[in-house]
mmCIF file of C-alpha atoms in Angstrom:
data_model
loop_
_atom_site.group_PDB
_atom_site.id
_atom_site.type_symbol
_atom_site.label_atom_id
_atom_site.label_comp_id
_atom_site.label_asym_id
_atom_site.label_seq_id
_atom_site.Cartn_x
_atom_site.Cartn_y
_atom_site.Cartn_z
ATOM 1 C CA UNK A 191 28.397 14.397 -65.735
ATOM 2 C CA UNK A 192 28.166 13.126 -62.169
ATOM 3 C CA UNK A 193 24.594 12.813 -60.945
ATOM 4 C CA UNK A 194 23.608 14.454 -57.679
ATOM 5 C CA UNK A 195 22.344 11.097 -56.459
ATOM 6 C CA UNK A 196 25.692 9.395 -57.026
ATOM 7 C CA UNK A 197 27.528 12.313 -55.440
ATOM 8 C CA UNK A 198 25.254 12.175 -52.390
ATOM 9 C CA UNK A 199 25.644 8.425 -51.937
ATOM 10 C CA UNK A 200 29.435 8.615 -52.172
ATOM 11 C CA UNK A 201 29.549 11.392 -49.577
ATOM 12 C CA UNK A 202 27.178 9.496 -47.295
ATOM 13 C CA UNK A 203 29.527 6.518 -47.456
ATOM 14 C CA UNK A 204 32.557 8.715 -46.774
ATOM 15 C CA UNK A 205 30.797 10.416 -43.871
ATOM 16 C CA UNK A 206 29.964 7.043 -42.312
ATOM 17 C CA UNK A 207 33.646 6.021 -42.176
ATOM 18 C CA UNK A 208 35.163 9.462 -41.487
ATOM 19 C CA UNK A 209 37.014 8.588 -38.296
ATOM 20 C CA UNK A 210 40.503 9.655 -37.271
ATOM 21 C CA UNK A 211 40.388 13.457 -37.410
ATOM 22 C CA UNK A 212 40.570 16.058 -40.190
ATOM 23 C CA UNK A 213 43.796 14.811 -41.794
ATOM 24 C CA UNK A 214 42.338 11.317 -42.168
ATOM 25 C CA UNK A 215 39.153 12.854 -43.602
ATOM 26 C CA UNK A 216 41.183 14.843 -46.146
ATOM 27 C CA UNK A 217 43.067 11.731 -47.231
ATOM 28 C CA UNK A 218 39.783 9.872 -47.641
ATOM 29 C CA UNK A 219 38.293 12.670 -49.763
ATOM 30 C CA UNK A 220 41.395 12.906 -51.942
ATOM 31 C CA UNK A 221 41.524 9.165 -52.487
ATOM 32 C CA UNK A 222 37.876 9.102 -53.572
ATOM 33 C CA UNK A 223 37.505 12.293 -55.619
ATOM 34 C CA UNK A 224 40.984 12.571 -57.152
ATOM 35 C CA UNK A 225 42.469 9.086 -57.354
ATOM 36 C CA UNK A 226 39.544 6.668 -57.662
ATOM 37 C CA UNK A 227 36.685 8.584 -59.303
ATOM 38 C CA UNK A 228 38.814 11.168 -61.154
ATOM 39 C CA UNK A 229 36.095 13.754 -60.560
ATOM 40 C CA UNK A 230 38.507 16.491 -59.448
ATOM 41 C CA UNK A 231 42.024 17.300 -60.628
ATOM 42 C CA UNK A 232 44.866 17.150 -58.107
ATOM 43 C CA UNK A 233 45.611 20.849 -58.540
ATOM 44 C CA UNK A 234 41.964 21.722 -57.905
ATOM 45 C CA UNK A 235 42.048 19.642 -54.734
ATOM 46 C CA UNK A 236 45.155 21.500 -53.536
ATOM 47 C CA UNK A 237 43.486 24.819 -54.324
ATOM 48 C CA UNK A 238 40.466 23.799 -52.271
ATOM 49 C CA UNK A 239 42.685 22.635 -49.427
ATOM 50 C CA UNK A 240 44.417 26.015 -49.261
ATOM 51 C CA UNK A 241 41.059 27.800 -49.340
ATOM 52 C CA UNK A 242 39.527 25.649 -46.580
ATOM 53 C CA UNK A 243 42.575 26.067 -44.344
ATOM 54 C CA UNK A 244 42.242 29.863 -44.698
ATOM 55 C CA UNK A 245 38.537 29.936 -43.785
ATOM 56 C CA UNK A 246 36.895 29.598 -40.375
ATOM 57 C CA UNK A 247 35.158 26.278 -39.871
ATOM 58 C CA UNK A 248 35.991 22.554 -39.825
ATOM 59 C CA UNK A 249 38.299 22.044 -42.811
ATOM 60 C CA UNK A 250 37.244 18.497 -43.711
ATOM 61 C CA UNK A 251 33.530 19.264 -44.019
ATOM 62 C CA UNK A 252 34.370 22.444 -45.932
ATOM 63 C CA UNK A 253 36.485 20.335 -48.279
ATOM 64 C CA UNK A 254 33.538 18.009 -48.890
ATOM 65 C CA UNK A 255 31.405 21.051 -49.735
ATOM 66 C CA UNK A 256 34.129 22.446 -52.015
ATOM 67 C CA UNK A 257 34.525 19.169 -53.916
ATOM 68 C CA UNK A 258 30.780 18.903 -54.492
ATOM 69 C CA UNK A 259 30.757 22.518 -55.654
ATOM 70 C CA UNK A 260 33.558 21.745 -58.111
ATOM 71 C CA UNK A 261 31.652 18.759 -59.460
ATOM 72 C CA UNK A 262 28.085 20.084 -59.679
ATOM 73 C CA UNK A 263 28.011 23.725 -58.613
ATOM 74 C CA UNK A 264 25.957 25.021 -55.693
ATOM 75 C CA UNK A 265 23.573 22.039 -55.676
ATOM 76 C CA UNK A 266 26.537 19.666 -55.635
ATOM 77 C CA UNK A 267 28.096 21.527 -52.706
ATOM 78 C CA UNK A 268 24.890 21.259 -50.689
ATOM 79 C CA UNK A 269 24.487 17.560 -51.485
ATOM 80 C CA UNK A 270 28.104 16.632 -50.751
ATOM 81 C CA UNK A 271 28.305 18.686 -47.548
ATOM 82 C CA UNK A 272 25.025 17.387 -46.138
ATOM 83 C CA UNK A 273 25.852 13.832 -47.168
ATOM 84 C CA UNK A 274 29.252 13.969 -45.478
ATOM 85 C CA UNK A 275 27.799 15.332 -42.213
ATOM 86 C CA UNK A 276 24.570 13.311 -41.978
ATOM 87 C CA UNK A 277 25.986 9.955 -40.716
ATOM 88 C CA UNK A 278 27.911 11.610 -37.900
ATOM 89 C CA UNK A 279 24.919 13.757 -36.974
ATOM 90 C CA UNK A 280 22.690 10.675 -36.669
ATOM 91 C CA UNK A 281 25.268 8.919 -34.489
ATOM 92 C CA UNK A 282 25.611 11.975 -32.223
ATOM 93 C CA UNK A 283 21.816 12.242 -31.882
ATOM 94 C CA UNK A 284 21.538 8.551 -30.981
ATOM 95 C CA UNK A 285 24.301 8.856 -28.379
ATOM 96 C CA UNK A 286 22.678 12.048 -27.056
ATOM 97 C CA UNK A 287 19.471 10.139 -26.356
ATOM 98 C CA UNK A 288 21.472 7.360 -24.686
ATOM 99 C CA UNK A 289 23.424 9.863 -22.581
ATOM 100 C CA UNK A 290 20.179 11.541 -21.553
ATOM 101 C CA UNK A 291 18.849 8.277 -20.154
ATOM 102 C CA UNK A 292 22.143 7.249 -18.555
ATOM 103 C CA UNK A 293 21.387 8.978 -15.254
ATOM 104 C CA UNK A 294 19.650 5.743 -14.290
ATOM 105 C CA UNK A 295 22.370 3.482 -15.656
ATOM 106 C CA UNK A 296 25.308 2.959 -13.335
ATOM 107 C CA UNK A 297 27.614 1.591 -16.051
ATOM 108 C CA UNK A 298 27.162 4.554 -18.387
ATOM 109 C CA UNK A 299 27.694 7.044 -15.579
ATOM 110 C CA UNK A 300 30.909 5.214 -14.662
ATOM 111 C CA UNK A 301 32.052 5.449 -18.296
ATOM 112 C CA UNK A 302 31.261 9.170 -18.299
ATOM 113 C CA UNK A 303 33.264 9.698 -15.113
ATOM 114 C CA UNK A 304 36.232 7.845 -16.640
ATOM 115 C CA UNK A 305 36.301 9.610 -19.997
ATOM 116 C CA UNK A 306 35.925 13.173 -18.665
ATOM 117 C CA UNK A 307 39.574 13.455 -17.517
ATOM 118 C CA UNK A 308 40.696 11.897 -20.808
ATOM 119 C CA UNK A 309 38.811 14.528 -22.806
ATOM 120 C CA UNK A 310 40.318 17.256 -20.615
ATOM 121 C CA UNK A 311 43.774 15.752 -21.266
ATOM 122 C CA UNK A 312 43.128 15.707 -25.014
ATOM 123 C CA UNK A 313 42.244 19.418 -24.907
ATOM 124 C CA UNK A 314 45.404 20.216 -22.929
ATOM 125 C CA UNK A 315 47.464 18.161 -25.383
ATOM 126 C CA UNK A 316 45.898 19.964 -28.327
ATOM 127 C CA UNK A 317 46.914 23.330 -26.869
ATOM 128 C CA UNK A 318 50.452 22.038 -26.216
ATOM 129 C CA UNK A 319 50.747 20.643 -29.760
ATOM 130 C CA UNK A 320 49.734 23.995 -31.198
ATOM 131 C CA UNK A 321 52.504 25.681 -29.227
ATOM 132 C CA UNK A 322 55.044 23.068 -30.303
ATOM 133 C CA UNK A 323 54.563 23.870 -33.959
ATOM 134 C CA UNK A 324 57.113 26.153 -35.556
ATOM 135 C CA UNK A 325 55.698 29.569 -34.797
ATOM 136 C CA UNK A 326 57.188 33.060 -34.957
ATOM 137 C CA UNK A 327 58.356 34.383 -31.596
ATOM 138 C CA UNK A 328 55.558 36.963 -31.475
ATOM 139 C CA UNK A 329 52.946 34.191 -31.694
ATOM 140 C CA UNK A 330 54.443 32.267 -28.769
ATOM 141 C CA UNK A 331 54.640 35.410 -26.618
ATOM 142 C CA UNK A 332 51.097 36.397 -27.602
ATOM 143 C CA UNK A 333 49.708 32.977 -26.681
ATOM 144 C CA UNK A 334 51.532 32.988 -23.343
ATOM 145 C CA UNK A 335 50.366 36.486 -22.451
ATOM 146 C CA UNK A 336 46.752 35.770 -23.402
ATOM 147 C CA UNK A 337 46.726 32.564 -21.334
ATOM 148 C CA UNK A 338 48.138 34.323 -18.261
ATOM 149 C CA UNK A 339 45.494 37.040 -18.578
ATOM 150 C CA UNK A 340 42.672 34.505 -19.008
ATOM 151 C CA UNK A 341 43.899 32.375 -16.103
ATOM 152 C CA UNK A 342 44.035 35.492 -13.913
ATOM 153 C CA UNK A 343 40.484 36.409 -14.945
ATOM 154 C CA UNK A 344 39.344 32.927 -13.965
ATOM 155 C CA UNK A 345 41.023 33.124 -10.560
ATOM 156 C CA UNK A 346 39.399 36.521 -9.945
ATOM 157 C CA UNK A 347 35.991 35.323 -11.110
ATOM 158 C CA UNK A 348 35.910 37.597 -14.166
ATOM 159 C CA UNK A 349 34.059 36.155 -17.159
ATOM 160 C CA UNK A 350 36.131 36.763 -20.310
ATOM 161 C CA UNK A 351 34.275 35.652 -23.487
ATOM 162 C CA UNK A 352 36.868 33.554 -25.313
ATOM 163 C CA UNK A 353 35.344 34.166 -28.732
ATOM 164 C CA UNK A 354 35.797 37.897 -28.254
ATOM 165 C CA UNK A 355 39.391 37.281 -27.165
ATOM 166 C CA UNK A 356 40.076 35.520 -30.471
ATOM 167 C CA UNK A 357 38.380 38.289 -32.424
ATOM 168 C CA UNK A 358 40.306 40.988 -30.559
ATOM 169 C CA UNK A 359 43.580 39.172 -31.157
ATOM 170 C CA UNK A 360 42.920 39.108 -34.892
ATOM 171 C CA UNK A 361 41.969 42.775 -34.997
ATOM 172 C CA UNK A 362 45.008 43.826 -32.961
ATOM 173 C CA UNK A 363 47.357 41.947 -35.257
ATOM 174 C CA UNK A 364 45.615 43.441 -38.278
ATOM 175 C CA UNK A 365 45.945 46.943 -36.819
ATOM 176 C CA UNK A 366 49.616 46.348 -35.994
ATOM 177 C CA UNK A 367 50.276 45.061 -39.496
ATOM 178 C CA UNK A 368 48.662 48.141 -40.998
ATOM 179 C CA UNK A 369 50.248 50.498 -38.438
ATOM 180 C CA UNK A 370 47.031 52.418 -38.131
ATOM 181 C CA UNK A 371 45.271 53.870 -35.123
ATOM 182 C CA UNK A 372 41.808 53.910 -36.609
ATOM 183 C CA UNK A 373 39.848 50.722 -36.925
ATOM 184 C CA UNK A 374 36.099 50.735 -37.369
ATOM 185 C CA UNK A 375 33.996 47.761 -36.411
ATOM 186 C CA UNK A 376 30.441 47.017 -37.409
ATOM 187 C CA UNK A 377 28.427 45.916 -34.356
ATOM 188 C CA UNK A 378 27.303 42.280 -34.340
ATOM 189 C CA UNK A 379 23.579 42.127 -34.637
ATOM 190 C CA UNK A 380 22.164 39.029 -32.981
ATOM 191 C CA UNK A 381 18.659 37.662 -32.981
ATOM 192 C CA UNK A 382 17.370 40.128 -30.400
ATOM 193 C CA UNK A 383 13.839 40.282 -31.844
ATOM 194 C CA UNK A 384 13.187 36.685 -30.872
ATOM 195 C CA UNK A 385 14.532 37.028 -27.348
ATOM 196 C CA UNK A 386 11.282 38.360 -25.936
ATOM 197 C CA UNK A 387 9.232 35.528 -27.421
ATOM 198 C CA UNK A 388 8.002 32.400 -25.703
ATOM 199 C CA UNK A 389 10.591 30.057 -24.116
ATOM 200 C CA UNK A 390 11.000 27.648 -27.045
ATOM 201 C CA UNK A 391 11.640 30.420 -29.553
ATOM 202 C CA UNK A 392 13.871 32.092 -26.995
ATOM 203 C CA UNK A 393 16.028 28.970 -26.716
ATOM 204 C CA UNK A 394 16.125 28.471 -30.501
ATOM 205 C CA UNK A 395 17.289 32.068 -30.932
ATOM 206 C CA UNK A 396 19.972 31.700 -28.254
ATOM 207 C CA UNK A 397 21.252 28.444 -29.760
ATOM 208 C CA UNK A 398 21.408 29.932 -33.257
ATOM 209 C CA UNK A 399 23.194 33.031 -31.985
ATOM 210 C CA UNK A 400 25.805 31.170 -29.912
ATOM 211 C CA UNK A 401 26.591 28.535 -32.534
ATOM 212 C CA UNK A 402 26.649 30.940 -35.462
ATOM 213 C CA UNK A 403 29.206 33.090 -33.649
ATOM 214 C CA UNK A 404 31.276 29.992 -32.931
ATOM 215 C CA UNK A 405 31.093 28.907 -36.571
ATOM 216 C CA UNK A 406 32.526 32.248 -37.643
ATOM 217 C CA UNK A 407 35.612 31.888 -35.423
ATOM 218 C CA UNK A 408 36.737 28.254 -35.788
ATOM 219 C CA UNK A 409 40.327 28.808 -36.880
ATOM 220 C CA UNK A 410 43.079 26.279 -36.158
ATOM 221 C CA UNK A 411 41.130 23.017 -35.826
ATOM 222 C CA UNK A 412 37.820 21.618 -34.640
ATOM 223 C CA UNK A 413 38.835 21.684 -30.963
ATOM 224 C CA UNK A 414 38.620 25.481 -31.131
ATOM 225 C CA UNK A 415 34.872 25.039 -30.585
ATOM 226 C CA UNK A 416 35.695 24.171 -26.973
ATOM 227 C CA UNK A 417 36.716 27.665 -25.818
ATOM 228 C CA UNK A 418 34.105 29.227 -28.101
ATOM 229 C CA UNK A 419 31.221 27.190 -26.670
ATOM 230 C CA UNK A 420 32.324 26.339 -23.135
ATOM 231 C CA UNK A 421 31.481 29.767 -21.665
ATOM 232 C CA UNK A 422 28.073 30.294 -23.306
ATOM 233 C CA UNK A 423 26.987 26.683 -22.715
ATOM 234 C CA UNK A 424 27.789 26.818 -19.008
ATOM 235 C CA UNK A 425 26.535 30.388 -18.542
ATOM 236 C CA UNK A 426 23.170 29.560 -20.128
ATOM 237 C CA UNK A 427 22.888 26.506 -17.875
ATOM 238 C CA UNK A 428 22.403 24.124 -20.800
ATOM 239 C CA UNK A 429 24.649 21.524 -19.114
ATOM 240 C CA UNK A 430 27.424 21.077 -16.571
ATOM 241 C CA UNK A 431 31.164 21.051 -17.269
ATOM 242 C CA UNK A 432 31.124 17.256 -17.037
ATOM 243 C CA UNK A 433 28.263 17.029 -19.506
ATOM 244 C CA UNK A 434 30.114 19.312 -21.909
ATOM 245 C CA UNK A 435 33.177 17.062 -21.751
ATOM 246 C CA UNK A 436 30.939 14.056 -22.448
ATOM 247 C CA UNK A 437 29.612 15.870 -25.509
ATOM 248 C CA UNK A 438 33.136 16.454 -26.818
ATOM 249 C CA UNK A 439 33.896 12.754 -26.272
ATOM 250 C CA UNK A 440 30.779 11.777 -28.220
ATOM 251 C CA UNK A 441 31.864 14.066 -31.054
ATOM 252 C CA UNK A 442 35.289 12.393 -31.048
ATOM 253 C CA UNK A 443 33.890 8.865 -31.140
ATOM 254 C CA UNK A 444 31.404 9.638 -33.915
ATOM 255 C CA UNK A 445 32.277 9.839 -37.620
ATOM 256 C CA UNK A 446 32.795 13.292 -39.091
ATOM 257 C CA UNK A 447 34.214 16.463 -37.525
ATOM 258 C CA UNK A 448 34.233 16.931 -33.752
ATOM 259 C CA UNK A 449 32.196 20.098 -34.377
ATOM 260 C CA UNK A 450 29.173 17.776 -34.550
ATOM 261 C CA UNK A 451 29.314 17.912 -30.742
ATOM 262 C CA UNK A 452 27.121 20.972 -31.313
ATOM 263 C CA UNK A 453 24.199 18.593 -31.921
ATOM 264 C CA UNK A 454 24.738 17.068 -28.472
ATOM 265 C CA UNK A 455 24.653 20.481 -26.801
ATOM 266 C CA UNK A 456 21.560 21.555 -28.719
ATOM 267 C CA UNK A 457 19.789 18.271 -27.930
ATOM 268 C CA UNK A 458 20.444 18.533 -24.191
ATOM 269 C CA UNK A 459 19.394 22.189 -24.099
ATOM 270 C CA UNK A 460 16.152 21.333 -25.892
ATOM 271 C CA UNK A 461 15.537 18.283 -23.718
ATOM 272 C CA UNK A 462 15.954 20.396 -20.573
ATOM 273 C CA UNK A 463 13.180 22.707 -21.737
ATOM 274 C CA UNK A 464 10.642 20.481 -23.486
ATOM 275 C CA UNK A 465 12.129 17.118 -24.496
ATOM 276 C CA UNK A 466 10.775 14.959 -27.305
ATOM 277 C CA UNK A 467 10.933 16.266 -30.851
ATOM 278 C CA UNK A 468 11.855 19.738 -29.652
ATOM 279 C CA UNK A 469 15.201 18.372 -28.426
ATOM 280 C CA UNK A 470 15.916 17.067 -31.921
ATOM 281 C CA UNK A 471 14.840 20.400 -33.426
ATOM 282 C CA UNK A 472 17.177 22.251 -31.042
ATOM 283 C CA UNK A 473 20.034 19.915 -32.033
ATOM 284 C CA UNK A 474 19.394 20.620 -35.707
ATOM 285 C CA UNK A 475 19.317 24.382 -35.088
ATOM 286 C CA UNK A 476 22.664 24.299 -33.265
ATOM 287 C CA UNK A 477 24.220 22.133 -35.989
ATOM 288 C CA UNK A 478 22.841 24.284 -38.793
ATOM 289 C CA UNK A 479 24.091 27.490 -37.177
ATOM 290 C CA UNK A 480 27.657 26.298 -36.596
ATOM 291 C CA UNK A 481 28.026 24.877 -40.130
ATOM 292 C CA UNK A 482 26.170 27.699 -41.885
ATOM 293 C CA UNK A 483 29.313 29.871 -42.308
ATOM 294 C CA UNK A 484 31.136 26.930 -43.923
ATOM 295 C CA UNK A 485 28.414 26.446 -46.528
ATOM 296 C CA UNK A 486 28.085 30.191 -47.098
ATOM 297 C CA UNK A 487 31.814 30.796 -47.501
ATOM 298 C CA UNK A 488 32.292 27.928 -49.964
ATOM 299 C CA UNK A 489 29.089 28.159 -51.992
ATOM 300 C CA UNK A 490 28.459 31.890 -52.059
ATOM 301 C CA UNK A 491 31.822 33.528 -51.582
ATOM 302 C CA UNK A 492 34.524 31.078 -52.725
ATOM 303 C CA UNK A 493 35.541 33.041 -55.854
ATOM 304 C CA UNK A 494 35.813 36.325 -53.900
ATOM 305 C CA UNK A 495 37.624 34.713 -50.960
ATOM 306 C CA UNK A 496 40.082 33.046 -53.312
ATOM 307 C CA UNK A 497 41.054 36.503 -54.562
ATOM 308 C CA UNK A 498 41.383 38.224 -51.187
ATOM 309 C CA UNK A 499 42.758 35.489 -48.908
ATOM 310 C CA UNK A 500 46.362 36.328 -49.806
ATOM 311 C CA UNK A 501 46.026 40.043 -49.054
ATOM 312 C CA UNK A 502 48.256 41.158 -46.148
ATOM 313 C CA UNK A 503 45.437 42.596 -44.045
ATOM 314 C CA UNK A 504 43.397 39.367 -44.324
ATOM 315 C CA UNK A 505 46.425 37.227 -43.516
ATOM 316 C CA UNK A 506 47.269 39.489 -40.562
ATOM 317 C CA UNK A 507 43.778 39.020 -39.070
ATOM 318 C CA UNK A 508 43.972 35.245 -39.497
ATOM 319 C CA UNK A 509 47.503 35.139 -38.021
ATOM 320 C CA UNK A 510 46.343 37.109 -35.001
ATOM 321 C CA UNK A 511 43.410 34.774 -34.354
ATOM 322 C CA UNK A 512 45.555 31.651 -34.744
ATOM 323 C CA UNK A 513 48.214 33.072 -32.404
ATOM 324 C CA UNK A 514 45.659 33.256 -29.584
ATOM 325 C CA UNK A 515 44.121 29.827 -30.247
ATOM 326 C CA UNK A 516 46.488 27.827 -27.950
ATOM 327 C CA UNK A 517 45.845 30.262 -25.110
ATOM 328 C CA UNK A 518 42.057 30.180 -25.290
ATOM 329 C CA UNK A 519 42.031 26.378 -25.705
ATOM 330 C CA UNK A 520 44.257 26.023 -22.624
ATOM 331 C CA UNK A 521 42.080 28.496 -20.690
ATOM 332 C CA UNK A 522 38.975 26.462 -21.543
ATOM 333 C CA UNK A 523 40.782 23.267 -20.518
ATOM 334 C CA UNK A 524 41.706 24.861 -17.188
ATOM 335 C CA UNK A 525 38.136 25.860 -16.410
ATOM 336 C CA UNK A 526 36.672 22.500 -17.489
ATOM 337 C CA UNK A 527 39.297 20.579 -15.510
ATOM 338 C CA UNK A 528 38.717 22.563 -12.322
ATOM 339 C CA UNK A 529 34.926 22.434 -12.617
ATOM 340 C CA UNK A 530 34.384 18.796 -13.645
ATOM 341 C CA UNK A 531 37.242 16.717 -12.194
ATOM 342 C CA UNK A 532 37.106 15.611 -8.562
ATOM 343 C CA UNK A 533 39.487 13.482 -6.583
ATOM 344 C CA UNK A 534 42.984 12.151 -7.114
ATOM 345 C CA UNK A 535 41.779 9.356 -9.396
ATOM 346 C CA UNK A 536 40.400 11.604 -12.133
ATOM 347 C CA UNK A 537 43.386 13.975 -11.992
ATOM 348 C CA UNK A 538 45.740 10.975 -12.281
ATOM 349 C CA UNK A 539 43.872 9.757 -15.355
ATOM 350 C CA UNK A 540 44.173 13.234 -16.871
ATOM 351 C CA UNK A 541 47.950 13.288 -16.331
ATOM 352 C CA UNK A 542 48.475 9.791 -17.748
ATOM 353 C CA UNK A 543 46.280 10.485 -20.784
ATOM 354 C CA UNK A 544 48.064 13.793 -21.418
ATOM 355 C CA UNK A 545 51.481 12.088 -21.467
ATOM 356 C CA UNK A 546 50.212 9.208 -23.619
ATOM 357 C CA UNK A 547 48.837 11.539 -26.267
ATOM 358 C CA UNK A 548 51.535 14.198 -26.247
ATOM 359 C CA UNK A 549 54.612 11.973 -25.952
ATOM 360 C CA UNK A 550 53.533 8.568 -27.228
ATOM 361 C CA UNK A 551 51.042 9.890 -29.812
ATOM 362 C CA UNK A 552 48.274 7.514 -28.723
ATOM 363 C CA UNK A 553 45.119 8.388 -30.668
ATOM 364 C CA UNK A 554 42.174 10.056 -28.966
ATOM 365 C CA UNK A 555 39.805 7.225 -29.919
ATOM 366 C CA UNK A 556 42.068 4.613 -28.282
ATOM 367 C CA UNK A 557 42.338 6.709 -25.107
ATOM 368 C CA UNK A 558 38.580 7.216 -24.914
ATOM 369 C CA UNK A 559 37.819 3.538 -25.489
ATOM 370 C CA UNK A 560 40.415 2.568 -22.879
ATOM 371 C CA UNK A 561 38.877 4.976 -20.373
ATOM 372 C CA UNK A 562 35.413 3.603 -21.137
ATOM 373 C CA UNK A 563 36.680 0.067 -20.453
ATOM 374 C CA UNK A 564 38.219 1.251 -17.179
ATOM 375 C CA UNK A 565 34.919 2.834 -16.211
ATOM 376 C CA UNK A 566 33.058 -0.427 -16.837
ATOM 377 C CA UNK A 567 35.536 -2.329 -14.658
ATOM 378 C CA UNK A 568 35.089 0.187 -11.878
ATOM 379 C CA UNK A 569 31.286 -0.045 -12.180
ATOM 380 C CA UNK A 570 31.470 -3.764 -11.505
#
């Protein structure tokens, strides 16, 4: 039997080299667990892949949890999931500290200014790529209608919570599929009891609430965290639009899923309030909250979910959420672009980066590194 120590070390190694996005992560996990170590059968891997694609959350980290669960049960799932995420988390925390001190460093601020339009372009390209996929006509029309409505809300200054838009889209599709007029919803109970406490507990409660909600609605890829987090992060004043784009860039350049950008947001929110170790604690709270649904779904509910994921009503809800994903991602990109980009130079960089990624398929990492190099040249 595989020891937990060996499983943890292997996943730590995989997490340290997990660059290139979720598909590259999946290939790395398959190569290690199925082909090299022979710990998991190919058919079990495919079963896990189907399950992770059906669940909310970053698929690659969920797959790491699933494989550990297959090998050593619940303890194995915890060890493999934490091992896979830990290297990226440490890198994000280190870069968060560096970013925090960069206000006094001209070169780093120039890099930040250069990569912000590239990140915005990557988000726009992600929304466009989602629409380009072969989708039923109703999904394309739904995405277009939702985007027009969200863009209109933005122009009129109406705050439309994008997470609720995704949830409503799923429920509407589910209701349409069932052809029923009655649909009961249980109210979401947040962490209201902590909200009246002292400021540190107040912030911890807000972070846990915001990131847990986001973790429950990440369908369609890691970039879906952008519309889910952009509104709450800016509304709470945890950082500016430019800072949020920097956080997404840091998540992209670090190993592991881009969802680890949550640690950057939590760190900056904590640093704004108290700094020091509290910033690290806030980063860990945000990261724990956004990944908690992934661990819970795989470790506690995998057998049940495997039985119900093919039911029409469950598929209808998921289809409805995914149909609205391109619209809410594009709406978030619109708001971030308008709020954080200034001048013809940044908008030109956005346009060039968008074309390079969408048409020439240049990787995000290459674009970000190129923009960083351009920023250094400008700083000189």
